[in-house]
Every structure is written in C-alpha cells, then in structure tokens.
XYZ file of N, CA and C in Angstrom:
384
model
N 190.082 62.792 135.655
C 190.033 62.505 137.072
C 188.752 63.085 137.673
N 188.350 64.242 137.191
C 187.163 64.910 137.751
C 185.931 64.018 137.651
N 185.757 63.319 136.546
C 184.577 62.482 136.373
C 184.598 61.241 137.256
N 185.752 60.886 137.806
C 185.860 59.722 138.691
C 185.595 60.075 140.149
N 185.489 61.363 140.459
C 185.267 61.790 141.851
C 183.878 61.353 142.323
N 183.775 61.016 143.592
C 182.492 60.577 144.133
C 181.592 61.750 144.522
N 182.148 62.934 144.700
C 181.355 64.123 145.014
C 181.182 64.926 143.733
N 179.956 65.299 143.412
C 179.683 66.031 142.171
C 180.537 67.276 142.077
N 181.045 67.533 140.883
C 181.951 68.665 140.702
C 181.268 70.015 140.894
N 179.945 70.061 140.871
C 179.274 71.345 141.103
C 179.513 71.862 142.510
N 179.913 70.985 143.430
C 180.199 71.403 144.801
C 181.616 71.939 144.978
N 182.516 71.606 144.041
C 183.909 72.006 144.232
C 184.614 72.449 142.958
N 184.062 72.198 141.813
C 184.733 72.435 140.544
C 185.046 73.874 140.213
N 184.296 74.827 140.778
C 184.489 76.232 140.441
C 185.527 76.915 141.331
N 186.098 76.210 142.274
C 187.067 76.811 143.192
C 188.295 77.300 142.462
N 188.776 76.516 141.517
C 189.960 76.927 140.761
C 189.897 76.342 139.371
N 190.104 77.189 138.386
C 190.094 76.739 136.984
C 191.537 76.488 136.537
N 191.835 75.289 136.010
C 193.197 74.999 135.538
C 193.663 76.011 134.495
N 194.934 76.378 134.570
C 195.514 77.318 133.633
C 195.305 78.780 133.975
N 194.630 79.043 135.095
C 194.422 80.416 135.537
C 195.170 80.640 136.858
N 195.349 81.894 137.192
C 196.017 82.208 138.447
C 195.184 81.708 139.625
N 195.869 81.353 140.700
C 195.195 80.919 141.920
C 194.343 82.078 142.467
N 193.197 81.770 143.062
C 192.291 82.830 143.512
C 192.631 83.398 144.890
N 193.904 83.494 145.221
C 194.294 84.034 146.522
C 195.627 84.740 146.421
N 196.007 85.409 147.499
C 197.293 86.107 147.547
C 198.196 85.449 148.575
N 199.505 85.628 148.404
C 200.489 85.052 149.304
C 201.460 86.156 149.726
N 202.256 85.860 150.731
C 203.245 86.828 151.195
C 204.293 87.076 150.118
N 204.555 88.351 149.848
C 205.538 88.722 148.845
C 206.954 88.603 149.369
N 207.957 88.817 148.523
C 209.363 88.659 148.935
C 209.787 89.633 150.017
N 209.099 90.756 150.138
C 209.454 91.756 151.168
C 208.383 91.848 152.250
N 207.622 90.785 152.438
C 206.490 90.808 153.373
C 206.898 91.195 154.796
N 208.025 90.718 155.260
C 208.421 91.023 156.636
C 208.692 92.508 156.836
N 209.032 93.207 155.764
C 209.298 94.640 155.864
C 208.032 95.478 155.640
N 207.287 95.141 154.582
C 206.163 96.010 154.211
C 204.773 95.379 154.370
N 204.707 94.118 154.763
C 203.437 93.399 154.977
C 202.569 93.324 153.714
N 203.204 93.387 152.546
C 202.443 93.342 151.274
C 202.328 91.907 150.781
N 201.124 91.604 150.324
C 200.875 90.312 149.713
C 200.733 90.506 148.201
N 201.074 89.433 147.478
C 201.031 89.497 146.008
C 200.154 88.367 145.480
N 199.652 88.488 144.245
C 198.865 87.391 143.672
C 199.703 86.102 143.619
N 199.059 84.990 143.901
C 199.781 83.708 143.958
C 200.282 83.246 142.604
N 199.655 83.663 141.536
C 200.105 83.256 140.203
C 199.596 81.859 139.852
N 200.225 81.269 138.854
C 199.829 79.927 138.420
C 200.187 78.903 139.486
N 199.351 77.908 139.624
C 199.583 76.872 140.628
C 200.434 75.748 140.058
N 201.107 75.055 140.949
C 201.869 73.879 140.541
C 200.951 72.663 140.376
N 199.835 72.677 141.096
C 198.892 71.558 141.079
C 197.493 72.086 140.751
N 196.642 71.199 140.237
C 195.257 71.549 139.953
C 194.376 70.833 140.970
N 193.309 71.493 141.395
C 192.331 70.858 142.271
C 191.573 69.863 141.408
N 191.947 68.598 141.477
C 191.495 67.603 140.519
C 190.236 66.848 140.917
N 190.060 66.588 142.208
C 188.900 65.809 142.643
C 188.607 66.047 144.113
N 187.338 65.831 144.443
C 186.899 65.916 145.842
C 186.004 64.711 146.085
N 186.298 63.958 147.115
C 185.519 62.779 147.456
C 184.991 62.912 148.869
N 183.743 62.524 149.076
C 183.150 62.453 150.402
C 182.848 60.979 150.639
N 183.483 60.395 151.638
C 183.343 58.958 151.868
C 182.887 58.682 153.285
N 182.189 57.581 153.435
C 181.780 57.097 154.756
C 182.561 55.802 155.003
N 183.243 55.749 156.149
C 184.069 54.574 156.448
C 183.715 54.042 157.838
N 183.848 52.730 158.048
C 183.520 52.152 159.360
C 184.557 52.505 160.432
N 185.794 52.780 160.024
C 186.865 53.142 160.944
C 187.885 53.968 160.173
N 188.822 54.572 160.883
C 189.850 55.383 160.216
C 190.654 54.487 159.278
N 190.804 54.907 158.042
C 191.518 54.133 157.037
C 192.829 54.841 156.695
N 193.938 54.154 156.890
C 195.242 54.708 156.505
C 195.386 54.595 154.991
N 195.965 55.598 154.386
C 196.218 55.623 152.941
C 194.935 55.384 152.143
N 193.926 56.178 152.446
C 192.616 56.032 151.830
C 192.666 56.178 150.306
N 193.664 56.866 149.791
C 193.750 57.132 148.351
C 193.777 55.852 147.514
N 194.327 54.794 148.033
C 194.422 53.559 147.239
C 193.061 52.939 146.965
N 192.020 53.351 147.709
C 190.682 52.791 147.525
C 189.775 53.662 146.666
N 190.174 54.887 146.382
C 189.298 55.809 145.666
C 189.523 55.740 144.156
N 188.472 55.501 143.380
C 188.621 55.432 141.925
C 189.161 56.742 141.341
N 188.808 57.879 141.948
C 189.271 59.161 141.409
C 190.789 59.270 141.437
N 191.434 58.538 142.303
C 192.885 58.568 142.399
C 193.487 57.335 141.743
N 192.978 56.180 142.124
C 193.533 54.905 141.637
C 193.463 54.772 140.122
N 192.363 55.191 139.530
C 192.150 54.986 138.095
C 192.490 56.208 137.239
N 193.001 57.268 137.853
C 193.232 58.510 137.115
C 194.403 58.427 136.154
N 195.435 57.648 136.495
C 196.606 57.545 135.642
C 197.562 58.718 135.754
N 197.277 59.648 136.634
C 198.181 60.792 136.813
C 199.445 60.358 137.555
N 200.596 60.921 137.175
C 201.861 60.472 137.765
C 202.101 60.959 139.186
N 201.435 62.064 139.605
C 201.737 62.615 140.925
C 200.533 63.385 141.451
N 200.216 63.166 142.707
C 199.102 63.873 143.337
C 199.399 64.079 144.816
N 198.830 65.136 145.343
C 198.880 65.377 146.782
C 197.450 65.187 147.273
N 197.280 64.331 148.278
C 195.958 63.990 148.785
C 195.837 64.478 150.222
N 194.762 65.202 150.491
C 194.480 65.657 151.856
C 193.205 64.959 152.297
N 193.282 64.186 153.380
C 192.144 63.444 153.897
C 191.748 64.065 155.240
N 190.606 64.750 155.241
C 190.091 65.350 156.453
C 189.068 64.391 157.042
N 189.320 63.888 158.236
C 188.426 62.921 158.866
C 187.486 63.682 159.795
N 186.192 63.455 159.605
C 185.173 64.098 160.435
C 184.618 63.043 161.374
N 184.940 63.164 162.685
C 184.490 62.157 163.636
C 182.964 62.186 163.805
N 182.437 61.068 164.193
C 181.003 60.955 164.435
C 180.499 59.611 163.980
N 179.188 59.496 163.970
C 178.574 58.257 163.520
C 177.595 58.624 162.427
N 177.877 58.427 161.197
C 179.012 57.678 160.633
C 180.288 58.523 160.575
N 181.400 57.835 160.481
C 182.701 58.472 160.317
C 182.845 58.880 158.852
N 183.120 60.168 158.623
C 183.214 60.672 157.252
C 184.628 61.092 156.924
N 184.950 61.040 155.670
C 186.231 61.539 155.186
C 185.999 62.456 154.002
N 186.609 63.623 154.040
C 186.580 64.538 152.898
C 187.984 64.484 152.298
N 188.086 63.976 151.100
C 189.386 63.758 150.465
C 189.534 64.725 149.279
N 190.503 65.629 149.392
C 190.798 66.579 148.324
C 192.059 66.120 147.604
N 192.006 66.084 146.282
C 193.129 65.635 145.476
C 193.621 66.776 144.590
N 194.911 67.067 144.709
C 195.562 68.069 143.881
C 196.569 67.315 143.022
N 196.486 67.484 141.704
C 197.298 66.673 140.796
C 198.088 67.541 139.826
N 199.113 66.911 139.253
C 199.914 67.547 138.217
C 200.166 66.521 137.110
N 200.369 67.020 135.921
C 200.579 66.130 134.766
C 201.956 65.470 134.785
N 202.941 66.100 135.417
C 204.298 65.557 135.425
C 204.767 65.336 136.852
N 205.579 64.318 137.024
C 206.168 64.069 138.336
C 207.211 65.153 138.599
N 207.276 65.671 139.822
C 208.255 66.729 140.130
C 209.695 66.386 139.780
N 210.069 65.112 139.849
C 211.444 64.725 139.511
C 211.769 64.975 138.037
N 210.742 65.046 137.199
C 210.961 65.297 135.770
C 211.089 66.780 135.445
N 210.438 67.628 136.229
C 210.442 69.058 135.905
C 211.354 69.868 136.823
N 211.699 69.326 137.968
C 212.557 70.049 138.899
C 213.955 69.470 138.878
N 214.720 69.864 137.898
C 216.088 69.379 137.781
C 217.058 70.520 138.047
N 218.247 70.167 138.461
C 219.312 71.127 138.734
C 218.880 72.255 139.689
N 218.635 71.916 140.951
C 218.279 72.980 141.887
C 219.439 73.955 142.051
N 219.147 75.228 142.284
C 220.231 76.198 142.464
C 221.034 75.861 143.718
N 222.369 75.960 143.622
C 223.207 75.615 144.762
C 223.135 76.680 145.855
N 222.946 77.925 145.479
C 222.815 79.029 146.438
C 221.576 79.850 146.089
N 220.400 79.341 146.436
C 219.161 79.984 145.992
C 218.963 81.406 146.500
N 219.549 81.759 147.617
C 219.380 83.101 148.155
C 220.352 84.103 147.530
N 221.368 83.594 146.821
C 222.415 84.464 146.310
C 222.466 84.561 144.792
N 221.793 83.672 144.085
C 221.875 83.689 142.626
C 220.470 83.689 142.016
N 220.387 84.173 140.784
C 219.110 84.186 140.062
C 218.727 82.766 139.661
N 217.455 82.444 139.777
C 216.955 81.130 139.364
C 215.451 81.245 139.111
N 214.892 80.237 138.466
C 213.458 80.267 138.167
C 212.652 79.339 139.066
N 213.261 78.847 140.128
C 212.556 77.978 141.070
C 211.653 78.813 141.957
N 210.486 78.262 142.294
C 209.561 78.884 143.227
C 209.741 78.235 144.591
N 209.328 78.901 145.680
C 209.510 78.312 147.012
C 208.946 76.900 147.136
N 207.778 76.644 146.542
C 207.175 75.321 146.668
C 207.992 74.262 145.931
N 208.738 74.668 144.923
C 209.578 73.718 144.195
C 210.617 73.073 145.119
N 211.139 73.849 146.043
C 212.134 73.308 146.976
C 211.507 72.271 147.899
N 210.241 72.444 148.227
C 209.553 71.468 149.079
C 209.403 70.141 148.335
N 209.104 70.205 147.057
C 208.888 68.983 146.271
C 210.157 68.269 145.894
N 211.261 68.999 145.807
C 212.506 68.397 145.329
C 213.154 67.519 146.375
C-alpha cells in the first residue's frame, strides 16, 4: 500500500514502524486518580499511506478514488480526510490499515467487561 501512496513516504513513513510500540503515551487505567500515562503499546492499525490531493470541490468518500486505498487489497482501513480550504482545494488523506477485518479477530466480546478478566483493549470495543 505504501508504494501506491501519492505522497512520498519520506514525508510520513518514519512516524510509526509496523510491529513496534506506538510512539506516544495514553491514559492509564488509574489516570483519573493518579494522572499517570502509560506507553500505548502495539497498535491495532498501521499508518499505511498518506496522500496529498488537489480537488475542484469537496469530494465525499474520497477513498474510492485513491489508488493507495482502492488497489491495496487490504480488508479494512480507517481513512481520515483533512480538507484544507483555499484555491486550490487540498485534501490530506491518512490511511490506517490492518491485515484482518475486525469481525474476524474480535469474537466473543466479554459480557461484563468491567467485572471480568478479558484480553480486549478499549479500542476493540469501538470496532466491534
């Protein structure tokens, strides 16, 4: 997917390396009490592509037109399209992808996640 991106990877490729911990910290389980943040750990998605596009007008569902997304063959991606107003109208499209669809890896959600042990992460509940 990286080679299909319209913006050279030297501008964005070093932000996160697949298979390594995310380069930031998040609120820990006791954050409201002690204000401590913890390393984010492994990510659910990889920063797969970055596209900079010029469009004549705002385009809904821009992902269907981008080769980095359309031709990638990946089963699931989250696309963020930041529109920069002006003349020309620009779009910065960030693509975060995963090798498996969440429905295949997120099975049997815990019935009482706050009361029982489970291996689900908070973001897993958002995807399920």
